[in-house]
Coordinates of N, CA and C in Angstrom, one line a residue:
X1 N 141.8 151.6 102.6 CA 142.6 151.7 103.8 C 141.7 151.4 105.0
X2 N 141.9 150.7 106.0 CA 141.4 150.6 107.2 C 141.6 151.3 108.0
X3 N 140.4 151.7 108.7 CA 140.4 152.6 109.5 C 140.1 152.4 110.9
X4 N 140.3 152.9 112.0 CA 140.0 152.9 113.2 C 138.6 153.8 113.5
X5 N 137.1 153.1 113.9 CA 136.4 153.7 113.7 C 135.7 153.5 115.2
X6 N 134.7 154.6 115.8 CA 134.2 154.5 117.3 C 132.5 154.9 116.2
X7 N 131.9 153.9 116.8 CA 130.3 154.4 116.7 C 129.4 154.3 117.8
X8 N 128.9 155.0 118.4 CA 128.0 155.1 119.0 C 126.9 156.1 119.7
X9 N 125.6 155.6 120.4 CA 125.0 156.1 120.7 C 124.8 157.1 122.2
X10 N 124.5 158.6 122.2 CA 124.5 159.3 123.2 C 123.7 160.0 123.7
X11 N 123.0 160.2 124.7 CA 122.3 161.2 125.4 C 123.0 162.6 124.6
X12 N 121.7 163.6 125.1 CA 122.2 165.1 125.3 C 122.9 165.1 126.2
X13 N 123.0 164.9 127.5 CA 124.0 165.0 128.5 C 124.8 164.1 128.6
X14 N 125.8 163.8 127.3 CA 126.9 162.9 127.7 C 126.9 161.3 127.4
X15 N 125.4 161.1 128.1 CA 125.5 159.1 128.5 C 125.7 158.2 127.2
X16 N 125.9 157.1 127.3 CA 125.6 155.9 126.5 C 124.9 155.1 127.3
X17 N 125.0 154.9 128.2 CA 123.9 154.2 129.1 C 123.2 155.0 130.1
X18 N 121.7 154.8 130.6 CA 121.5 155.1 131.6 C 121.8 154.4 133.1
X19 N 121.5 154.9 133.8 CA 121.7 154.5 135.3 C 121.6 153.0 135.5
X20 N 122.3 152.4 136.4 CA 122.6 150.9 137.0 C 122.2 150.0 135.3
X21 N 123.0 150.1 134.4 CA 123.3 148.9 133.4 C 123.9 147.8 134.1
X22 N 123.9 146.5 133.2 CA 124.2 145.0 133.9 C 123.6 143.9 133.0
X23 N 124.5 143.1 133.0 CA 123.6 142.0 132.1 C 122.1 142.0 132.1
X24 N 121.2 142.3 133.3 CA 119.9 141.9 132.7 C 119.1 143.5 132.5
X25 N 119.9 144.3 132.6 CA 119.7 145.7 132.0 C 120.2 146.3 131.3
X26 N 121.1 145.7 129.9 CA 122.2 146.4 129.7 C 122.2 147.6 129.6
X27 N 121.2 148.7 128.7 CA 121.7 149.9 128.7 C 121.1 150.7 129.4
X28 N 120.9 150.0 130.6 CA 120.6 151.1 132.1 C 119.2 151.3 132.3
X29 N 118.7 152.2 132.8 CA 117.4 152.4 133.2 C 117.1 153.7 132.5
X30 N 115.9 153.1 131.3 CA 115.7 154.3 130.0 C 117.0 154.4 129.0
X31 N 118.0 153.6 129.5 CA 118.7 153.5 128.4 C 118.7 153.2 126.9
X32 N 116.9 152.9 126.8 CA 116.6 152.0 125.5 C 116.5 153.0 124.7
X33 N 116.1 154.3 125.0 CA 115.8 155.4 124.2 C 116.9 155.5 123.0
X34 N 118.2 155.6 123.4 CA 119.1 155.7 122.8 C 119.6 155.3 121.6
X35 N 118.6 154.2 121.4 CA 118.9 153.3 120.0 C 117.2 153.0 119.6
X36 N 116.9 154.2 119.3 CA 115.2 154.1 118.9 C 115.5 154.4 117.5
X37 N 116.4 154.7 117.0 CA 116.8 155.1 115.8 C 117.6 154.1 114.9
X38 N 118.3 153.5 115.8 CA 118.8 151.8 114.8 C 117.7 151.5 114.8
X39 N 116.3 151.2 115.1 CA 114.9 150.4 114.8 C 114.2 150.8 114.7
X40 N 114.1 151.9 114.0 CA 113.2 153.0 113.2 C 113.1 152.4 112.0
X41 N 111.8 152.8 111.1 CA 111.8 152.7 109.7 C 111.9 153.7 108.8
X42 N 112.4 154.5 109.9 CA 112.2 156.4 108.8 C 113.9 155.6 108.0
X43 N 114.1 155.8 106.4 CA 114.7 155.1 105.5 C 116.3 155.8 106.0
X44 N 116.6 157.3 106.4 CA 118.0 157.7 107.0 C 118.7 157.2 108.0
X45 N 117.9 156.4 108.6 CA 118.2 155.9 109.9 C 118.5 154.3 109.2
X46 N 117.8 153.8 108.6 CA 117.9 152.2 107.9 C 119.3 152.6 107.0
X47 N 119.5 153.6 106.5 CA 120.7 153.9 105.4 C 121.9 153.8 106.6
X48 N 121.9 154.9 107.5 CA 122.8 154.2 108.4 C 123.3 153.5 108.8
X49 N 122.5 152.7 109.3 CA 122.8 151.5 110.1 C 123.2 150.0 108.9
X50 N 123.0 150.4 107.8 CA 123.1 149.7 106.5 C 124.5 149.9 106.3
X51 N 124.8 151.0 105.7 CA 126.3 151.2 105.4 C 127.4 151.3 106.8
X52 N 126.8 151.4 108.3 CA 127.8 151.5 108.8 C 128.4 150.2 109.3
X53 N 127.4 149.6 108.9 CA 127.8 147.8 109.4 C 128.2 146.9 108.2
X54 N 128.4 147.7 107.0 CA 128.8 146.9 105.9 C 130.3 147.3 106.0
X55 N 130.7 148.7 106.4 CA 132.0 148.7 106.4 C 132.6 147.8 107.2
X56 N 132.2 146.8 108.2 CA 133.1 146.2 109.5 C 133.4 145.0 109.3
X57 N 135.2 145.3 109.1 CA 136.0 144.3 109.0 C 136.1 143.4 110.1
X58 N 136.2 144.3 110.9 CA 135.9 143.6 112.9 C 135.9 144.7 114.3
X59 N 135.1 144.4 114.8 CA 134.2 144.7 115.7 C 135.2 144.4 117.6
X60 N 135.5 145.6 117.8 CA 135.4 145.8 119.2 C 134.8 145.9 120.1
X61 N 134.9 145.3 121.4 CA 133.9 145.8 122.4 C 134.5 145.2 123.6
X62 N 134.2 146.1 124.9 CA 134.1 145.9 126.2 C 133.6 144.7 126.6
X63 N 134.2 144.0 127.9 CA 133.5 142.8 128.3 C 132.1 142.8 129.0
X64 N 132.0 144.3 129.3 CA 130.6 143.9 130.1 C 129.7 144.2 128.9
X65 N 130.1 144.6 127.6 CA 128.7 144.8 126.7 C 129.3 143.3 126.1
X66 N 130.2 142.3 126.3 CA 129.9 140.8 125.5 C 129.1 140.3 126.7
X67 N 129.3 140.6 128.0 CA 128.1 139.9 128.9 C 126.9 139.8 128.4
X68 N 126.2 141.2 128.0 CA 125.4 141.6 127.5 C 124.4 141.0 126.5
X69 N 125.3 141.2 125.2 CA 125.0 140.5 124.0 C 125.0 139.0 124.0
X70 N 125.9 138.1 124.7 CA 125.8 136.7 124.8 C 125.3 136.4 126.1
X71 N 124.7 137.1 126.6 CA 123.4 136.9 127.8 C 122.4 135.9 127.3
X72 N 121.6 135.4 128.0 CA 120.5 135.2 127.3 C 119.5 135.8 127.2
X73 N 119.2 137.2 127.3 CA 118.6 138.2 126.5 C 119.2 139.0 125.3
X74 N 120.3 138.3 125.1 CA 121.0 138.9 124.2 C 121.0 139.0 122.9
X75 N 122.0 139.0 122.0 CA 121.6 138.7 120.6 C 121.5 137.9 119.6
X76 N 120.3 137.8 119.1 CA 120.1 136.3 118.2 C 120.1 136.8 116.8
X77 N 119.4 136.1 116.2 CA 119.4 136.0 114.5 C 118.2 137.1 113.9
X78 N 117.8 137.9 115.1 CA 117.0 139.1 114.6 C 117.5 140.3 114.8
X79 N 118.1 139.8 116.3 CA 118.8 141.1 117.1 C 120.1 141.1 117.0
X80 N 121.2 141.7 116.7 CA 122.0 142.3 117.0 C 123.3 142.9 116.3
X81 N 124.6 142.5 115.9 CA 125.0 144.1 115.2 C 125.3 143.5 114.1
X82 N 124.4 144.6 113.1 CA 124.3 143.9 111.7 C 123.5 143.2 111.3
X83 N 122.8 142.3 112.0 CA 121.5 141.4 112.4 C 120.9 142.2 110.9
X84 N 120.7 140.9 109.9 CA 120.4 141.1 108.7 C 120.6 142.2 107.8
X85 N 122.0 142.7 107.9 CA 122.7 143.6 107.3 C 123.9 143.4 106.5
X86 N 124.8 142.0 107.2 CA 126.1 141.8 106.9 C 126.1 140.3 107.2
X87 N 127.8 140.1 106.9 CA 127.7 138.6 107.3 C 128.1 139.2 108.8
X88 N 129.4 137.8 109.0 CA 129.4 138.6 110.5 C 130.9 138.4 110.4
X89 N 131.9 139.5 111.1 CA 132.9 140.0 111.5 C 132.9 139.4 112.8
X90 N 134.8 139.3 112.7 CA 135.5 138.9 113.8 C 135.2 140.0 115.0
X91 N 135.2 139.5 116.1 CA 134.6 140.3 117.2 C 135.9 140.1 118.1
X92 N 136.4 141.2 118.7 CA 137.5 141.4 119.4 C 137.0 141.9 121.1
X93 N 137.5 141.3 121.7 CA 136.5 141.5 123.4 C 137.7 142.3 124.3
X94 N 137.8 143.2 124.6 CA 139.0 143.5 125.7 C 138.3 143.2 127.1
X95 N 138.9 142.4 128.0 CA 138.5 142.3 128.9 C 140.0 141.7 130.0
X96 N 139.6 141.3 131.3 CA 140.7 140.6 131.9 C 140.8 139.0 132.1
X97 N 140.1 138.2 131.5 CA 139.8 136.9 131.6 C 138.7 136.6 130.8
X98 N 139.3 135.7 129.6 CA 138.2 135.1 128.9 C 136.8 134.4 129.5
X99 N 135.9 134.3 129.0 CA 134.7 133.7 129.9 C 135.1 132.2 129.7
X100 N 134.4 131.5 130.6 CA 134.2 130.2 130.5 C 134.0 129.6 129.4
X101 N 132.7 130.1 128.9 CA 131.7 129.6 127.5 C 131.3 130.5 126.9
X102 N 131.0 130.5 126.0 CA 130.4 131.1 124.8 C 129.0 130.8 124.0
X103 N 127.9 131.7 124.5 CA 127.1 131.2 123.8 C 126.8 131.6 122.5
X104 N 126.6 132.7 121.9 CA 126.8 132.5 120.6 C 128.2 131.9 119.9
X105 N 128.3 130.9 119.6 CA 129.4 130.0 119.5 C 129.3 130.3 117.7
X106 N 128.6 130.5 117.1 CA 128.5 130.8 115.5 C 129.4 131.8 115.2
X107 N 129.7 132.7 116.3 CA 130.4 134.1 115.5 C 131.8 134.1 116.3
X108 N 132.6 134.4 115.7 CA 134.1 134.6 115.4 C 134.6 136.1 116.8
X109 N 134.7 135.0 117.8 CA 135.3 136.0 119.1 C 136.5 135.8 119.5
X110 N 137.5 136.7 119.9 CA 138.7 137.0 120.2 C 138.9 137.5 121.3
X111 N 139.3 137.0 122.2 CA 139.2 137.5 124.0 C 141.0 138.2 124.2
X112 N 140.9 139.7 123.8 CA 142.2 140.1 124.4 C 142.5 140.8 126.0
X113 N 143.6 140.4 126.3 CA 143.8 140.4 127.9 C 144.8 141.6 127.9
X114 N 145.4 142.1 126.9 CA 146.6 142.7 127.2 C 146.1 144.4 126.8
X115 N 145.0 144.5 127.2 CA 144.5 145.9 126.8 C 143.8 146.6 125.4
X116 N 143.4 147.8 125.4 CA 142.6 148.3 124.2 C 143.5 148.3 123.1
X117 N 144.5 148.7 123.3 CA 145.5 149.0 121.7 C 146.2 147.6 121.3
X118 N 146.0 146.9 122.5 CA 146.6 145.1 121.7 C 145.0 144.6 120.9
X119 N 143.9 145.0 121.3 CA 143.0 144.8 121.3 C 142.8 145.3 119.7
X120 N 142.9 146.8 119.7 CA 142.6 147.4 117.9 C 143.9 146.8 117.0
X121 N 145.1 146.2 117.5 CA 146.0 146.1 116.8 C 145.3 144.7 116.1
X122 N 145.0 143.7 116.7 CA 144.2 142.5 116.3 C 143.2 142.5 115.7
X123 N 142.3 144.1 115.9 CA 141.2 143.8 115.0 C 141.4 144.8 113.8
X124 N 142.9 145.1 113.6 CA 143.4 146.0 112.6 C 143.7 144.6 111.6
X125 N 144.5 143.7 112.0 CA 144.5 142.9 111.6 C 143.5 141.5 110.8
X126 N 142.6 141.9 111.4 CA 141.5 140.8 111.1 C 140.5 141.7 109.5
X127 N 140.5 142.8 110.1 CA 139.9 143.6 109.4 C 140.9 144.0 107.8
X128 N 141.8 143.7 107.9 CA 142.9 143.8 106.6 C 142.7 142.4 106.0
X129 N 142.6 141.5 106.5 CA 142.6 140.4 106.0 C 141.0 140.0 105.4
X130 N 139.9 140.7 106.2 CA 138.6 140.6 105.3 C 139.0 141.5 103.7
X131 N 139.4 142.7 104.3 CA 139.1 143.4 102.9 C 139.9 142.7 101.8
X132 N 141.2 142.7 102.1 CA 141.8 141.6 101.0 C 140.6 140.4 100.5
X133 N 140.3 139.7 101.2 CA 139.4 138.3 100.8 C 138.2 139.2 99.8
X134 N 137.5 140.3 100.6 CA 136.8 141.0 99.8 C 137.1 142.1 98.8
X135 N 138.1 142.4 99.1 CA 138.7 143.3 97.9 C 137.9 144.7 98.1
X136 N 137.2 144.7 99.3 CA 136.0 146.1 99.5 C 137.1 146.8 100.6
X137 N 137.7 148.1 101.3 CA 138.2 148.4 102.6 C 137.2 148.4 103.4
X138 N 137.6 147.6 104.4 CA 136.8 147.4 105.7 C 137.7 148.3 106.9
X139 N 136.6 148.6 108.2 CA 137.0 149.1 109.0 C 137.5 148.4 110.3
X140 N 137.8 148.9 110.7 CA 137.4 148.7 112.7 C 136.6 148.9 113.4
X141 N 135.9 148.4 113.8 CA 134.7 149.6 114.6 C 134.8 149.3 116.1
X142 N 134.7 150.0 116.7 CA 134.6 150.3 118.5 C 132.9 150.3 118.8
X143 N 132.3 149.2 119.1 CA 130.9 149.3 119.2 C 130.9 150.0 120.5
X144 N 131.4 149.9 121.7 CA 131.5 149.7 122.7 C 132.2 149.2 123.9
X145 N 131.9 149.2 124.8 CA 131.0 150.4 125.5 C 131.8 151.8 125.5
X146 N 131.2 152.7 126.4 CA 132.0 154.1 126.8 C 133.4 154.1 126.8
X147 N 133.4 152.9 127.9 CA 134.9 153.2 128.7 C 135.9 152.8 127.3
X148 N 135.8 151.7 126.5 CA 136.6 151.2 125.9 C 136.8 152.2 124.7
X149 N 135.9 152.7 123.7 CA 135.9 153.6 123.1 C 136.5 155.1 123.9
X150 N 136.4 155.4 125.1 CA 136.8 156.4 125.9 C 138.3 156.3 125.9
X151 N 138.7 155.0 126.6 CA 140.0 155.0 126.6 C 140.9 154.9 124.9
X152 N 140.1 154.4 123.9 CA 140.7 154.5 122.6 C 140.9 156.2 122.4
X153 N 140.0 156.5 122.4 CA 140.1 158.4 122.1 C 141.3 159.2 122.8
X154 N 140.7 158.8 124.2 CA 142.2 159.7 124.9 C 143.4 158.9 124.4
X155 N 143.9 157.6 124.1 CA 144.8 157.0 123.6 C 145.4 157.4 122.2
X156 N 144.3 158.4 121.3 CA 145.0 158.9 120.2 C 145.2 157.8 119.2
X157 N 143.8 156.4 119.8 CA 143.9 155.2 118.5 C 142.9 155.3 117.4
X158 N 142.0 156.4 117.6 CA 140.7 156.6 116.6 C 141.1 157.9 115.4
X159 N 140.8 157.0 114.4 CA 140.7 158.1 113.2 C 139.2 158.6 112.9
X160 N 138.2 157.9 113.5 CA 136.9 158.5 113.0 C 136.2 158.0 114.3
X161 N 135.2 159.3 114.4 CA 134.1 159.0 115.9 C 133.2 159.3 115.0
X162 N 131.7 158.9 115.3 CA 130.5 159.0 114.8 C 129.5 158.8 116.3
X163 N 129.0 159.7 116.7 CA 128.0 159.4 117.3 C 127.1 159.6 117.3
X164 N 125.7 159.1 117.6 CA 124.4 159.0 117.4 C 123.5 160.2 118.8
X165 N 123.5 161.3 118.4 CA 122.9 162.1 119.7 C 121.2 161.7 119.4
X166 N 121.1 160.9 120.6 CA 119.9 161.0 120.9 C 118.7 162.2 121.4
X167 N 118.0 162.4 121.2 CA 117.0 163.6 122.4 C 116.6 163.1 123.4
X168 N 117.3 162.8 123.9 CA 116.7 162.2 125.7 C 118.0 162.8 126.2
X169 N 117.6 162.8 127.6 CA 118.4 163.9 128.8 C 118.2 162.4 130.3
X170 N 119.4 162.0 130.1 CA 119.3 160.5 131.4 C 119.5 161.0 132.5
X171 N 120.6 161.6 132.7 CA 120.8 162.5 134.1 C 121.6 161.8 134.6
X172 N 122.8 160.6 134.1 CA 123.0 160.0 134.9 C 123.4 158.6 134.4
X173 N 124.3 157.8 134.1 CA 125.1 156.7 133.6 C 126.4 156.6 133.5
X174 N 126.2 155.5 131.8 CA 127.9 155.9 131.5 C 128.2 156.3 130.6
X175 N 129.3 157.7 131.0 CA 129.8 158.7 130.1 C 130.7 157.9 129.1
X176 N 130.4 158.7 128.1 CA 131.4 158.9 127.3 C 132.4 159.3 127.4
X177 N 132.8 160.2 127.9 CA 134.0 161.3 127.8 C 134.0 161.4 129.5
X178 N 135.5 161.5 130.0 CA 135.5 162.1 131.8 C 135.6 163.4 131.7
X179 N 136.3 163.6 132.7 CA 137.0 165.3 133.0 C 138.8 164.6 132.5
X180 N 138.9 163.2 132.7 CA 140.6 162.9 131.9 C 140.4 162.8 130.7
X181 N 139.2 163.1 129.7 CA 139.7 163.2 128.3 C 140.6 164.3 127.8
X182 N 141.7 164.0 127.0 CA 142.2 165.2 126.5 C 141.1 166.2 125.9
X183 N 141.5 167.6 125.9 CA 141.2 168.4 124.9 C 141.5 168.0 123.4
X184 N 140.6 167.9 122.7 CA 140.8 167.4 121.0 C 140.1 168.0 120.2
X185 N 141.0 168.6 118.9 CA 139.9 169.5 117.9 C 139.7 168.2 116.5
X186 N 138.5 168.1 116.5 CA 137.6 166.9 116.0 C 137.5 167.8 114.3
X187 N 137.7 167.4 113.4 CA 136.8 167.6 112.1 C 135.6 167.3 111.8
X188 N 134.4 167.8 111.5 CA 133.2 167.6 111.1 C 133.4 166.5 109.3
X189 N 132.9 165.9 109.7 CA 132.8 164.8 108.0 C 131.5 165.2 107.7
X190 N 130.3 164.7 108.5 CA 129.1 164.7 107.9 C 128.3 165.0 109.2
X191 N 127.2 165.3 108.9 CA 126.1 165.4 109.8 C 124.3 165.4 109.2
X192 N 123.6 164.7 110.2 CA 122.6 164.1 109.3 C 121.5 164.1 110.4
X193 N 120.7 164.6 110.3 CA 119.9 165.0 111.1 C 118.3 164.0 110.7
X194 N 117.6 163.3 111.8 CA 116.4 162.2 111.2 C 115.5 162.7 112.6
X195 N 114.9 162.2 112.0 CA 113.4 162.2 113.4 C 114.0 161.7 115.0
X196 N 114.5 160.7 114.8 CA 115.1 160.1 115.9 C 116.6 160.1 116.7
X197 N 117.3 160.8 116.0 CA 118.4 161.1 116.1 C 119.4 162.3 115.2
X198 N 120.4 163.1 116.0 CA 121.2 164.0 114.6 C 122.6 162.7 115.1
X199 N 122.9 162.1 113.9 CA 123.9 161.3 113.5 C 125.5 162.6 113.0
X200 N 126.4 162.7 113.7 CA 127.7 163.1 114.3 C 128.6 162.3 113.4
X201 N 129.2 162.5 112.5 CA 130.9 161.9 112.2 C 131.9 162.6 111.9
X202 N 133.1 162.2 112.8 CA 134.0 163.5 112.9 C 135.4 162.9 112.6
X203 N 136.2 163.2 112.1 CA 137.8 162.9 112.0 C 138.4 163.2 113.2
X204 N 139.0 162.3 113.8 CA 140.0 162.7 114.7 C 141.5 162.7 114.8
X205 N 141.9 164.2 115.3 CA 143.5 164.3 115.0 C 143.1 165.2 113.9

């Protein structure tokens, strides 16, 4: 079965990014901390990042983290999601206007305009039609960013959150959660505690 899945990484106090993120900063100032644990070699952190990218049928994300990634500091053939883990999944972009160009032109992007849930509906879609071809169930995943994964949550479109609590304290970015998130009682699935991170997955609803 496919699922609708959010992963990502967080401050103790809330952030996914720190302060003034942007194409040539994406995840803010000290924001790097946050993902010291995707590029770790302690083996719980490699297991992670192993199986959570094998499940992905296709891949969500906000326009200013595809700025990001197809920047030219972005991601190449060493760096980025799944980067020597998986092949590569359709990538679904919610934003309001396709870009001009595309630089990583090798991987399989989908520019939706009509919002986040036209957005998962397509990559609900893409992601049923890998696992068929593969006969393995693939997911959804919500890489990204806050807002988009934020607005899926309060939307009542996520069956699974997983997030990566970092030990760093930013003071200051972009939240995950507002003061408009609904109140929601989350189920615990698993929890996994590593040098660099306690890794969070919760059922939702």
């Amino acid at each position: 079965m496919t699922r609708i899945t959010a992963d990502i990484s967080m401050s103790l106090d809330g952030f996914v990014t720190g302060p003034d993120p942007g194409p040539k900063n994406g995840l803010g100032n000290g924001g790097e901390a946050l993902h010291i644990w995707a590029f770790s070699d302690d083996p719980d952190d490699r297991h992670i990042v192993s199986e959570s990218t094998a499940r992905s049928g296709a891949v969500v994300l906000g326009r200013h983290l595809f700025d990001i990634v197809d920047g030219p500091g972005g991601w190449n053939d060493d760096v980025g999601y799944g980067a020597q883990e998986v092949g590569k999944p359709a990538f679904i972009v919610v934003t309001s206007s396709p870009p001009a160009s595309v630089r990583l032109s090798d991987l399989d992007w989908t520019f939706i305009t009509t919002g986040v849930q036209d957005a998962i509906t397509s990559a609900r879609r893409r992601a049923e039609d890998a696992s068929g071809a593969s006969g393995v169930d693939l997911d959804v995943v919500l890489m990204g960013g806050g807002t988009v994964i934020g607005s899926a949550f309060a939307a009542g479109l996520l069956d699974v959150l997983t997030v990566h609590l970092a030990p760093v304290v930013l003071g200051c970015g972009t939240p995950l959660f507002t003061s408009d998130t609904p109140r929601t009682a989350l189920k615990q699935l698993s929890l996994i505690q590593t040098p660099n991170a306690t890794h969070l997955t919760c059922a939702v609803g």
